[in-house]
Amino acid sequence: MEDRNAETARLRQPWRRRLKRLNFSELIMPGFILVYSSIIALIEPRFLSWGNLDNLAGQIAPLLVMSVGQAFTIISGGLDLSMAAVMSLSGVVGILLVPLVGPWGAICVMAVFGLLVGLVTGYIIAYQKTSPFIVTLGMASVATAIALILAHGVPIYTVPPELTAAIGFGHFLGLPVSFEIAIAMLLLGAFLLRRTVFGRYVYAIGSNKSATLRSGVNVSLYTMLVYGFAGFSTGVASIVLTSWVGAAQPVAEPDMTLKSIAAAVLGGIALNGGSGGMVHVLYGCIVLGALSNSLTLVGVSSFYQILAVGIVIIVAVMLDRVRRREIF
Amino acid sequence: MTSMTMESGHSQRQVLPEVVFLENISKRFGSTQAARNVSLRFKGGEVHAVLGENGAGKSTIGKILGGLVQPDDGRIVLDGKETRLRSVAEARGRGIAMVFQELSLVPDLTVRENIYLGTEIARHPFSLLRRQAEEDRCRRLFEEYNFAFDLNAWTRSLSVANQQLIEVVKALASDPRVLILDEPTAMLGVHENEKLMGIIRSARRQGTAIIFITHHVEEVVEAADRVSLMKDGALVESFLKTDDIDATCIVGKLVGKSRSKGAGKQAPSLGNEALAIRNLPGPQDRCADLTIAAGQVVGLYGVVGSGCERIGQGVVGLADLRPSAMTLAGRPYRPGSPAQAARAGVSYLPSGRAANCVLPSRSTRENLMISQLDQIQTCGIMRKGVERQLTQSLLARYRTRYASYEDPITSLSGGNQQKVMIARCLGRASKLIVLEDPTAGVDIGAKRDIHELVRDRAASGLGILLVSSDLLETIAICDVIYTVIRGQIVRKYEHPTIGDEPSIVADVLGG
């Protein structure tokens, strides 16, 4: 008993607890980022210049925001293949409504619209007991089609200059505002996962859905909320992306969905759910962002960049396997 | 049941050849000593029953011989030569076939395809399957064992009982010299049971050594030539089953001296009615009621597939019990999900720890707290300090041994994981607790602890519904037992004792 009290006293100190849980596999990604950055910096010192890092932060912001939501679906044991399509649609809807609600109203519309679409998707998955894979794939088609119809198939360039100035290219305290929004989303995600009942249930559902159901958790409700939150992060991503690009495209960045899944898994979130956190999302996005940024700087053709990203993702999934080899 | 008794071979018994000799086998799983210096001889043409409670180590013996588990210590002597069986394939190569407790047929293949799965006549990856040859051999096999089935039926279209029989025939398809049956009758009805006995009889006539692992005494009486009793991983006794040995005699040898007194039943001081289920299907198309008073432990007992699990699941909202109606503490109660049941004060411990209870990637703390979160949150935000205190107090109250509750729950032994599950379930309920197989796969010490904890919780004024496949456990901790067959309540036993066992067994087998 004595021992146990001492043990809990020690565990109560957060940094000790954190340190105790750190193990080798947790250090792979930050280690990789450090080593990779050092190598690139040796070849091309501009990589670590403030200007480039500022640029990099802006580049990864939309992906980071989306990956926060994607991480929730993956931790809960599902995934969302409709994110990029819903992002484009909420961008189009928001910008089309600017004349009605004004620029700041428009960004609220985008976030709320994403949330609503996510809740609908979540409702179908959770209450109609369907597979997230198929439902979100269908939802991707539906959202793309509606976006194309609303925008008549062409990008809408009437993005209010306030948004471009404030969010797309604005800086606050020396950092890009878009990146700060992404960090705020990460913090929100971390808070939800670690400190709320919702977060606890997200892990539980991903770890063993049947057990969670049987221990008296309203699994359907929380599954719906997971996709609702993913939709919300899609909406926020559309704010960031639209302001940055200066246009609402009906098909904007279609491969961002898969990149968000790749970022989550690359960072260390288990593809079959139940573990991982926001820090892993950050790692994954930094690796993917740094990879294409640095290869451009070094002068590698974009064809080879795509190749490199693909290889990194495959290696990451194999790493995921190794990390979990005890489970098979 | 006597109609099924094996033709007695003892009178003309000649000296049977010894096929396998297990010498001083020991095996430990984590903190559980599953087998302790067990020595057994198995002879060709003999049905050797290995009998014991759940967790007595009998399945471990079967698994060691079947190549699934490697012994820590001891020798396996096959035909006079010491052998090591490192895998199921190796054991099968030596002529040892095993039928597992869990079904392992592929539902989307036909009966014939399943029988030859892995032992196809043509063995190269791209050679054509010899359908006709397989079919012919299947036919012959079926004739040999006097067994009739459509070879080309989809396996999924067959009842679980028939699938189980096909599993046995599949094991016999390779002409094994040793056949291990691990609880083969768990899913069988009376009719299939008779068929199984027929198959066993044929295999025995052909000189196969048959190892029959079971915890049903009456099957032993019916089928065995030799009986070995196991308890807590050790061999208690091994004897020839002569005609003067009957069920009571065997039960006496097995449990007589070993009744766990730990979970002694207190004189029940019954409170108000906790749960009542009216209009359950009863005997002869009449209706039966089931009532649980506060402070009472009520057991439902039936063989697997008898429908008693369904009643338990209905109480927690996982099955629809209509047209039966339930009242909880006097108020109408119809839960649609375990979440609704939980809100009404009913908590649930499902069977199947790995599949239905444990969150494998999460810590002991999170596993325990998953159903207590309403006590440790304000507005959806958790209060970590309160959570830690509650975790500690629950783990201590439920006598769990752990290094740190922040470690993954999978670092605990099976028995301790089960105690965490018990704590999760018992810690929350306010009116009723539904327990399914609460001590499956735990060692004897943990089992005794769990029985006590359940009785204590009942004494604190809750109703408890126990659905266990372990009859001895059900008798040991229940105040009332209802027996169930084919979804119907057969009989009610108040204050059951071990003397009721034969009658209960007869009820659930439809005898």
mmCIF file of C-alpha atoms in Angstrom, chain A residues 1 4-5 7-8 11-12 17 20-21 191 193-198 200-201 203-218 273-276, chain B residues 318 338-339 342-343 348 350 354-362 365-366 369-371 373 377 380-382 384 387-388 392 400 402-407 424 428:
data_model
loop_
_atom_site.group_PDB
_atom_site.id
_atom_site.type_symbol
_atom_site.label_atom_id
_atom_site.label_comp_id
_atom_site.label_asym_id
_atom_site.label_seq_id
_atom_site.Cartn_x
_atom_site.Cartn_y
_atom_site.Cartn_z
ATOM 1 C CA MET A 1 0.000 0.000 0.000
ATOM 2 C CA ARG A 4 1.263 2.369 -4.241
ATOM 3 C CA ASN A 5 0.775 5.725 -2.540
ATOM 4 C CA GLU A 7 3.664 5.591 -6.946
ATOM 5 C CA THR A 8 0.508 7.657 -7.334
ATOM 6 C CA LEU A 11 2.281 9.923 -11.116
ATOM 7 C CA ARG A 12 0.362 12.959 -10.021
ATOM 8 C CA ARG A 17 3.825 10.985 -15.890
ATOM 9 C CA LYS A 20 7.267 7.785 -17.830
ATOM 10 C CA ARG A 21 5.023 7.192 -20.783
ATOM 11 C CA PHE A 191 -8.681 19.379 -24.754
ATOM 12 C CA LEU A 193 -9.672 14.164 -26.191
ATOM 13 C CA ARG A 194 -7.944 14.430 -22.850
ATOM 14 C CA ARG A 195 -10.268 16.324 -20.596
ATOM 15 C CA THR A 196 -13.811 15.586 -21.644
ATOM 16 C CA VAL A 197 -16.172 12.649 -21.420
ATOM 17 C CA PHE A 198 -16.595 12.897 -25.180
ATOM 18 C CA ARG A 200 -12.791 9.404 -23.352
ATOM 19 C CA TYR A 201 -15.609 7.764 -25.266
ATOM 20 C CA TYR A 203 -10.938 6.353 -27.434
ATOM 21 C CA ALA A 204 -13.188 3.701 -25.930
ATOM 22 C CA ILE A 205 -15.264 3.294 -29.090
ATOM 23 C CA GLY A 206 -12.124 2.961 -31.173
ATOM 24 C CA SER A 207 -10.574 0.516 -28.746
ATOM 25 C CA ASN A 208 -13.550 -1.849 -28.487
ATOM 26 C CA LYS A 209 -16.929 -0.692 -29.732
ATOM 27 C CA SER A 210 -18.804 -3.719 -28.492
ATOM 28 C CA ALA A 211 -17.407 -3.337 -24.979
ATOM 29 C CA THR A 212 -18.181 0.377 -24.951
ATOM 30 C CA LEU A 213 -21.766 -0.252 -25.994
ATOM 31 C CA ARG A 214 -22.186 -2.911 -23.340
ATOM 32 C CA SER A 215 -20.752 -0.775 -20.582
ATOM 33 C CA GLY A 216 -23.639 1.607 -21.039
ATOM 34 C CA VAL A 217 -22.255 4.258 -23.374
ATOM 35 C CA ASN A 218 -24.518 5.778 -26.003
ATOM 36 C CA GLY A 273 -8.352 3.189 -33.640
ATOM 37 C CA GLY A 274 -8.198 3.491 -29.890
ATOM 38 C CA SER A 275 -4.966 5.365 -29.430
ATOM 39 C CA GLY A 276 -2.975 8.386 -30.497
ATOM 40 C CA LEU B 318 -29.590 -5.866 -26.189
ATOM 41 C CA PRO B 338 -27.337 -0.754 -22.428
ATOM 42 C CA ALA B 339 -27.040 3.025 -22.144
ATOM 43 C CA ALA B 342 -27.501 2.048 -17.220
ATOM 44 C CA ARG B 343 -29.490 5.230 -16.775
ATOM 45 C CA TYR B 348 -24.066 -5.317 -17.158
ATOM 46 C CA PRO B 350 -21.030 -9.329 -20.632
ATOM 47 C CA ALA B 354 -11.729 -9.823 -24.950
ATOM 48 C CA ALA B 355 -14.612 -9.226 -27.333
ATOM 49 C CA ASN B 356 -17.130 -7.477 -25.119
ATOM 50 C CA CYS B 357 -15.426 -6.016 -22.055
ATOM 51 C CA VAL B 358 -11.843 -4.888 -22.290
ATOM 52 C CA LEU B 359 -10.658 -1.770 -24.111
ATOM 53 C CA PRO B 360 -7.277 -3.247 -24.987
ATOM 54 C CA SER B 361 -5.439 -0.085 -25.997
ATOM 55 C CA ARG B 362 -6.481 1.916 -22.927
ATOM 56 C CA ARG B 365 -8.012 3.606 -15.144
ATOM 57 C CA GLU B 366 -9.875 4.371 -18.356
ATOM 58 C CA MET B 369 -13.967 4.617 -15.409
ATOM 59 C CA ILE B 370 -15.746 4.128 -18.711
ATOM 60 C CA SER B 371 -19.032 3.481 -16.962
ATOM 61 C CA LEU B 373 -17.901 8.987 -15.864
ATOM 62 C CA GLN B 377 -17.421 15.078 -14.570
ATOM 63 C CA GLY B 380 -18.679 17.062 -19.738
ATOM 64 C CA ILE B 381 -15.255 18.019 -18.411
ATOM 65 C CA MET B 382 -13.516 15.452 -16.277
ATOM 66 C CA LYS B 384 -8.878 14.248 -12.851
ATOM 67 C CA GLU B 387 -11.149 10.269 -11.064
ATOM 68 C CA ARG B 388 -7.871 9.133 -9.555
ATOM 69 C CA GLN B 392 -7.907 3.844 -6.407
ATOM 70 C CA THR B 400 -7.211 -5.883 -7.865
ATOM 71 C CA TYR B 402 -1.747 -3.856 -10.362
ATOM 72 C CA ALA B 403 1.554 -2.063 -10.792
ATOM 73 C CA SER B 404 0.207 1.241 -12.066
ATOM 74 C CA TYR B 405 -3.308 1.998 -13.153
ATOM 75 C CA GLU B 406 -1.915 4.112 -15.967
ATOM 76 C CA ASP B 407 -0.475 1.032 -17.676
ATOM 77 C CA ARG B 424 -16.593 -1.426 -13.511
ATOM 78 C CA ARG B 428 -21.988 1.654 -10.875
#
